[in-house]
CSV table of C-alpha atoms and ligand atoms in Angstrom, one decimal:
chain,number,residue,atom,x,y,z
A,1,MET,CA,-12.8,20.0,20.9
A,2,VAL,CA,-14.5,23.3,20.1
A,3,ALA,CA,-15.6,25.5,23.0
A,4,SER,CA,-18.1,28.5,22.6
A,5,ALA,CA,-19.6,30.6,25.3
A,6,ALA,CA,-22.4,33.1,25.6
A,7,SER,CA,-23.9,35.1,28.5
A,8,ILE,CA,-27.5,34.5,29.3
A,9,GLY,CA,-29.8,37.4,30.1
A,10,ARG,CA,-31.2,40.5,28.3
A,11,GLU,CA,-29.0,43.5,27.4
A,12,GLY,CA,-29.0,46.0,30.3
A,13,GLU,CA,-30.2,43.5,32.8
A,14,THR,CA,-28.1,41.6,35.2
A,15,ARG,CA,-26.6,38.5,33.7
A,16,PHE,CA,-27.8,35.4,35.3
A,17,GLY,CA,-25.5,32.9,33.8
A,18,TRP,CA,-23.3,31.7,31.0
A,19,LEU,CA,-23.9,29.1,28.4
A,20,VAL,CA,-20.8,27.1,27.6
A,21,LEU,CA,-20.9,24.7,24.7
A,22,LEU,CA,-18.2,22.1,24.3
A,23,ARG,CA,-18.4,20.1,21.1
A,24,ASP,CA,-16.3,17.0,20.4
A,25,ILE,CA,-15.4,17.4,16.7
A,26,SER,CA,-12.9,14.5,16.5
A,27,GLU,CA,-15.3,12.4,14.3
A,28,TYR,CA,-15.8,15.4,12.0
A,29,LYS,CA,-12.0,15.8,11.8
A,30,SER,CA,-11.5,12.2,10.9
A,31,LEU,CA,-14.2,12.3,8.3
A,32,GLU,CA,-12.6,15.4,6.8
A,33,ALA,CA,-9.2,13.7,6.7
A,34,GLN,CA,-10.8,10.6,5.0
A,35,LEU,CA,-12.5,12.9,2.4
A,36,LEU,CA,-9.2,14.6,1.7
A,37,THR,CA,-7.5,11.3,1.1
A,38,THR,CA,-10.3,10.0,-1.2
A,39,GLU,CA,-10.2,13.2,-3.2
A,40,ARG,CA,-6.5,13.1,-3.4
A,41,LEU,CA,-6.6,9.4,-4.5
A,42,ALA,CA,-9.2,10.3,-7.2
A,43,ALA,CA,-7.0,13.1,-8.5
A,44,VAL,CA,-3.9,10.9,-8.5
A,45,GLY,CA,-5.9,8.1,-10.3
A,46,ARG,CA,-7.0,10.4,-13.1
A,47,LEU,CA,-3.5,11.9,-13.5
A,48,ALA,CA,-2.0,8.4,-13.4
A,49,ALA,CA,-4.2,7.0,-16.1
A,50,GLY,CA,-3.5,10.0,-18.4
A,51,LEU,CA,0.2,10.1,-17.8
A,52,ALA,CA,0.7,6.4,-18.2
A,53,HIS,CA,-1.2,6.5,-21.5
A,54,GLU,CA,0.8,9.5,-22.9
A,55,LEU,CA,4.2,8.5,-21.6
A,56,GLY,CA,4.0,4.8,-22.3
A,57,ASN,CA,4.9,4.9,-26.0
A,58,PRO,CA,7.8,7.5,-26.0
A,59,LEU,CA,9.3,5.7,-23.0
A,60,GLY,CA,9.2,2.4,-24.8
A,61,ILE,CA,11.1,3.9,-27.6
A,62,ILE,CA,13.7,5.5,-25.3
A,63,LYS,CA,14.2,2.1,-23.6
A,64,ALA,CA,14.6,0.3,-26.9
A,65,CYS,CA,17.2,2.9,-28.1
A,66,ALA,CA,19.1,2.7,-24.7
A,67,ASN,CA,19.2,-1.1,-24.9
A,68,PHE,CA,20.4,-0.9,-28.5
A,69,LEU,CA,23.2,1.5,-27.5
A,70,ARG,CA,24.1,-0.7,-24.5
A,71,LYS,CA,24.5,-3.7,-26.8
A,72,LYS,CA,26.6,-1.7,-29.4
A,73,LEU,CA,29.0,-0.2,-26.9
A,74,ASP,CA,31.5,-2.7,-25.4
A,75,ALA,CA,31.6,-2.9,-21.7
A,76,GLY,CA,34.3,-0.5,-20.4
A,77,SER,CA,34.3,1.6,-23.7
A,78,GLU,CA,33.7,5.3,-23.7
A,79,LEU,CA,30.0,6.1,-23.0
A,80,SER,CA,29.1,2.5,-22.1
A,81,GLU,CA,28.4,3.5,-18.5
A,82,GLU,CA,26.1,6.3,-19.7
A,83,ALA,CA,24.2,3.9,-21.9
A,84,GLU,CA,23.8,1.5,-19.0
A,85,VAL,CA,22.4,4.3,-16.8
A,86,LEU,CA,20.0,5.4,-19.6
A,87,ALA,CA,18.7,1.8,-19.9
A,88,SER,CA,18.3,1.1,-16.2
A,89,GLU,CA,16.7,4.5,-15.5
A,90,SER,CA,14.2,4.1,-18.4
A,91,GLU,CA,13.3,0.7,-17.0
A,92,ARG,CA,12.7,2.4,-13.6
A,93,CYS,CA,10.4,4.9,-15.3
A,94,GLU,CA,8.5,2.0,-16.9
A,95,ARG,CA,8.1,0.4,-13.5
A,96,ILE,CA,6.7,3.6,-12.0
A,97,LEU,CA,4.2,3.9,-14.9
A,98,LYS,CA,3.1,0.3,-14.4
A,99,GLN,CA,2.5,0.9,-10.7
A,100,LEU,CA,0.6,4.1,-11.5
A,101,LEU,CA,-1.6,2.2,-13.9
A,102,ALA,CA,-2.2,-0.5,-11.3
A,103,PHE,CA,-3.1,2.2,-8.9
A,104,ALA,CA,-5.6,3.9,-11.2
A,105,SER,CA,-7.0,0.6,-12.4
A,106,GLN,CA,-10.8,0.4,-12.5
A,107,GLU,CA,-10.9,-3.2,-13.6
A,108,GLN,CA,-13.7,-5.3,-12.2
A,109,LEU,CA,-12.8,-7.7,-9.5
A,110,ARG,CA,-12.4,-11.3,-10.7
A,111,ILE,CA,-13.6,-13.4,-7.7
A,112,VAL,CA,-12.5,-17.0,-7.6
A,113,ASP,CA,-12.6,-19.7,-4.9
A,114,ILE,CA,-9.1,-20.4,-3.8
A,115,ASP,CA,-7.0,-21.6,-0.8
A,116,LEU,CA,-5.5,-18.7,1.0
A,117,CYS,CA,-2.6,-21.0,2.4
A,118,GLU,CA,-1.6,-21.6,-1.2
A,119,VAL,CA,-1.8,-17.9,-2.2
A,120,VAL,CA,0.3,-16.8,0.8
A,121,GLN,CA,2.8,-19.6,0.2
A,122,ARG,CA,3.1,-18.6,-3.5
A,123,GLY,CA,3.7,-14.9,-2.5
A,124,LEU,CA,6.4,-16.1,-0.1
A,125,ASN,CA,8.1,-18.2,-2.8
A,126,LEU,CA,8.1,-15.3,-5.3
A,127,VAL,CA,9.7,-13.0,-2.7
A,128,ALA,CA,12.1,-15.6,-1.3
A,129,TYR,CA,13.4,-16.1,-4.9
A,130,GLN,CA,14.6,-12.5,-4.9
A,131,ALA,CA,15.7,-12.2,-1.3
A,132,PRO,CA,19.3,-12.8,-0.2
A,133,ASP,CA,20.1,-16.2,1.6
A,134,THR,CA,20.6,-14.3,4.9
A,135,ILE,CA,16.8,-13.7,5.1
A,136,GLU,CA,14.6,-16.6,6.1
A,137,THR,CA,11.0,-16.6,4.8
A,138,ARG,CA,8.3,-18.8,6.3
A,139,LEU,CA,4.6,-19.5,6.5
A,140,GLU,CA,3.2,-20.1,10.0
A,141,THR,CA,-0.2,-21.7,10.3
A,142,THR,CA,-2.0,-24.7,11.9
A,143,LEU,CA,-4.5,-24.7,9.0
A,144,SER,CA,-4.2,-27.2,6.2
A,145,GLN,CA,-6.6,-25.1,4.1
A,146,ALA,CA,-8.2,-21.7,4.2
A,147,PRO,CA,-10.9,-21.4,1.6
A,148,VAL,CA,-11.6,-17.9,0.4
A,149,SER,CA,-13.6,-16.2,-2.5
A,150,THR,CA,-11.6,-13.3,-3.6
A,151,ASP,CA,-9.6,-11.7,-6.5
A,152,GLU,CA,-6.5,-13.9,-6.6
A,153,ASN,CA,-4.4,-11.6,-8.7
A,154,LEU,CA,-5.1,-8.5,-6.7
A,155,LEU,CA,-4.5,-10.3,-3.4
A,156,THR,CA,-1.2,-11.7,-4.6
A,157,GLN,CA,-0.2,-8.2,-5.7
A,158,ALA,CA,-0.9,-6.8,-2.2
A,159,LEU,CA,0.9,-9.7,-0.5
A,160,VAL,CA,3.9,-9.4,-2.7
A,161,ASN,CA,4.1,-5.6,-2.0
A,162,LEU,CA,4.1,-6.2,1.7
A,163,LEU,CA,6.5,-9.2,1.6
A,164,LEU,CA,8.9,-7.2,-0.6
A,165,ASN,CA,8.9,-4.2,1.7
A,166,ALA,CA,9.6,-6.7,4.6
A,167,VAL,CA,12.6,-8.1,2.8
A,168,GLN,CA,13.8,-4.7,1.8
A,169,SER,CA,13.7,-3.5,5.5
A,170,ILE,CA,16.3,-6.1,6.5
A,171,SER,CA,20.0,-5.6,6.1
A,172,GLY,CA,22.0,-8.7,6.8
A,173,LYS,CA,20.4,-11.5,8.8
A,174,GLY,CA,16.7,-11.6,9.5
A,175,SER,CA,13.3,-13.2,8.9
A,176,VAL,CA,10.0,-12.5,7.2
A,177,THR,CA,7.0,-14.5,8.5
A,178,ALA,CA,3.5,-14.8,7.2
A,179,ARG,CA,1.0,-16.0,9.8
A,180,LEU,CA,-2.4,-17.2,8.8
A,181,GLU,CA,-5.2,-17.6,11.3
A,182,PRO,CA,-9.0,-17.8,11.3
A,183,LYS,CA,-11.3,-15.0,12.8
A,184,ASP,CA,-14.9,-15.5,13.8
A,185,GLY,CA,-15.6,-18.0,11.1
A,186,GLU,CA,-16.2,-15.1,8.7
A,187,GLU,CA,-12.7,-13.7,8.1
A,188,TRP,CA,-9.1,-14.7,7.9
A,189,ILE,CA,-6.2,-12.8,9.5
A,190,ILE,CA,-2.8,-12.6,7.7
A,191,ARG,CA,0.1,-11.1,9.7
A,192,ILE,CA,3.3,-10.2,7.8
A,193,ARG,CA,6.1,-9.7,10.2
A,194,ASP,CA,9.7,-8.8,9.7
A,195,THR,CA,12.8,-8.3,11.9
A,196,GLY,CA,13.9,-5.3,9.8
A,197,CYS,CA,14.6,-1.6,10.5
A,198,GLY,CA,11.1,-0.7,11.7
A,199,MET,CA,9.6,2.8,11.5
A,200,GLY,CA,9.4,5.8,13.6
A,201,LYS,CA,6.1,7.6,14.3
A,202,GLU,CA,6.5,10.2,11.5
A,203,THR,CA,7.2,7.5,8.8
A,204,LEU,CA,4.4,5.3,10.1
A,205,ALA,CA,1.9,8.2,9.8
A,206,ARG,CA,2.6,8.6,6.1
A,207,ILE,CA,3.3,5.1,4.6
A,208,PHE,CA,-0.1,4.8,2.9
A,209,GLU,CA,0.3,8.1,1.1
A,210,PRO,CA,0.8,7.8,-2.6
A,211,PHE,CA,4.5,8.7,-3.5
A,212,TYR,CA,5.7,8.6,0.1
A,213,THR,CA,9.0,6.7,0.1
A,214,THR,CA,12.2,6.6,2.2
A,215,ARG,CA,13.9,4.1,-0.1
A,216,GLN,CA,16.3,5.2,-2.8
A,217,GLY,CA,14.7,4.1,-6.1
A,218,GLY,CA,11.3,3.6,-4.3
A,219,THR,CA,8.1,4.8,-5.9
A,220,GLY,CA,6.1,5.2,-2.8
A,221,LEU,CA,3.1,3.5,-4.5
A,222,GLY,CA,3.4,0.0,-3.1
A,223,LEU,CA,1.4,0.5,0.1
A,224,ALA,CA,-1.0,3.0,-1.4
A,225,ILE,CA,-1.9,0.3,-4.0
A,226,THR,CA,-1.9,-2.4,-1.3
A,227,GLN,CA,-4.3,-0.5,0.9
A,228,ARG,CA,-6.6,0.2,-2.0
A,229,ILE,CA,-6.7,-3.5,-3.0
A,230,ILE,CA,-7.4,-4.7,0.5
A,231,HIS,CA,-10.3,-2.2,0.8
A,232,ARG,CA,-11.6,-3.3,-2.6
A,233,LEU,CA,-11.6,-6.9,-1.3
A,234,GLY,CA,-13.7,-5.8,1.7
A,235,GLY,CA,-10.8,-6.1,4.2
A,236,GLU,CA,-8.8,-4.0,6.5
A,237,ILE,CA,-5.0,-3.3,6.8
A,238,THR,CA,-3.3,-2.1,9.9
A,239,VAL,CA,0.4,-1.8,10.9
A,240,GLN,CA,2.5,-1.9,14.1
A,241,SER,CA,6.1,-0.9,14.0
A,242,GLU,CA,8.9,0.3,16.2
A,243,TYR,CA,12.0,1.9,15.0
A,244,GLY,CA,14.9,-0.7,15.1
A,245,HIS,CA,12.5,-3.5,16.1
A,246,GLY,CA,10.7,-4.7,13.0
A,247,THR,CA,7.2,-4.3,11.6
A,248,GLU,CA,4.0,-6.2,11.5
A,249,PHE,CA,1.2,-5.6,9.0
A,250,THR,CA,-2.2,-7.2,9.8
A,251,LEU,CA,-4.7,-7.9,7.1
A,252,VAL,CA,-8.3,-8.9,8.0
A,253,LEU,CA,-9.9,-10.4,4.9
A,254,PRO,CA,-13.5,-11.6,4.6
A,255,ARG,CA,-13.9,-15.2,3.4
A,256,ARG,CA,-16.2,-13.8,0.7
A,257,ALA,CA,-14.9,-10.6,-0.9
A,258,GLU,CA,-17.6,-7.9,-1.0
A,259,SER,CA,-16.4,-5.1,-3.1
A,260,ARG,CA,-16.3,-1.7,-1.4
A,261,ASP,CA,-15.0,0.2,-4.4
A,262,GLU,CA,-14.2,3.6,-3.4
A,263,GLY,CA,-13.5,6.8,-5.0
A,264,ILE,CA,-11.1,6.5,-7.9
A,265,SER,CA,-13.0,7.3,-11.1
A,266,ASN,CA,-11.9,8.5,-14.4
A,267,LYS,CA,-15.3,9.8,-15.3
B,301,ADP,N1,8.2,-3.5,6.4
B,301,ADP,C1,8.6,-2.3,6.4
B,301,ADP,N2,9.7,-2.0,7.3
B,301,ADP,C2,10.1,-0.7,7.4
B,301,ADP,N3,9.6,0.3,6.6
B,301,ADP,C3,8.6,0.1,5.7
B,301,ADP,C4,8.1,-1.3,5.6
B,301,ADP,N4,7.1,-1.2,4.7
B,301,ADP,C5,7.0,0.1,4.3
B,301,ADP,N5,7.9,0.8,4.9
B,301,ADP,C6,8.1,2.3,4.7
B,301,ADP,O1,7.0,2.8,3.9
B,301,ADP,C7,7.5,3.5,2.8
B,301,ADP,C8,6.5,3.3,1.6
B,301,ADP,O2,6.4,2.0,1.2
B,301,ADP,P1,5.9,1.7,-0.3
B,301,ADP,O3,4.6,2.4,-0.4
B,301,ADP,O4,5.9,0.2,-0.5
B,301,ADP,O5,6.9,2.4,-1.2
B,301,ADP,P2,8.4,2.1,-1.6
B,301,ADP,O6,8.6,0.6,-1.2
B,301,ADP,O7,8.5,2.3,-3.1
B,301,ADP,O8,9.2,3.0,-0.8
B,301,ADP,C9,8.9,2.9,2.5
B,301,ADP,O9,9.7,3.7,1.8
B,301,ADP,C10,9.4,2.6,3.9
B,301,ADP,O10,9.8,3.9,4.5
B,302,MG,MG1,7.4,-1.0,-1.6
């Protein structure tokens, strides 16, 4: 809220009143914040594409050499541990570059007709395969089919990012659930819930920022990419979480993706 005030009446004359103006600028502030995010995303996108291109080749060579050393040095011998670190860290750099490229991608959407139940189940299977046995993963739905026209690869990427985060938030026993329900005959709702560590308000406010991470070895790009994908598919993503009590991400997806490509351009 911005307040301004002025007295009414001519100079030298008795004032006969005050004009007080109160302006609600919350909409302007939120637009300003959106613009800042879009500009930042565009800058990150351009930087990412350039970096990934320039660093890809030398990194590939470093990785190949590190793997060569790893194989040559017997386990337990002098310097074998260093070679191991070199190899695994160069693999980590490669993962970050791959994610940066995905983030900066300007590829056209490839829309296909698919069953959302199948896509979600496949995402769950992929993640369950990597999760420890103490974590239960399941699909909850009363639907036998959920037809959707969308980009299957991008949607799978977004779902896997969310499901992996869910698994990573659980230490010990817990569950990850994907719930699928219809909305208004026009959209589908997917809720991804975990019984993990949850998030406090400060973390929650920053999770969609590129490079924001609280995980050791994290890139902080998973949710930035996921949000961008869901927006490109014409959907919305929201989150609810409480520290110590798990997290729920809600995706609202149109049954027919209408691309709302925003902002990231390398031109
Ligand atoms: N399901 C979740 N439960 C708790 N924290 C989460 C969850 N999903 C995301 N986060 C938080 O959001 C941060 C950013 O996530 P993400 O963009 O996927 O990057 P990364 O996984 O590389 O850290 C995570 O580091 C974590 O703090
Ligand atoms: Mg992640």
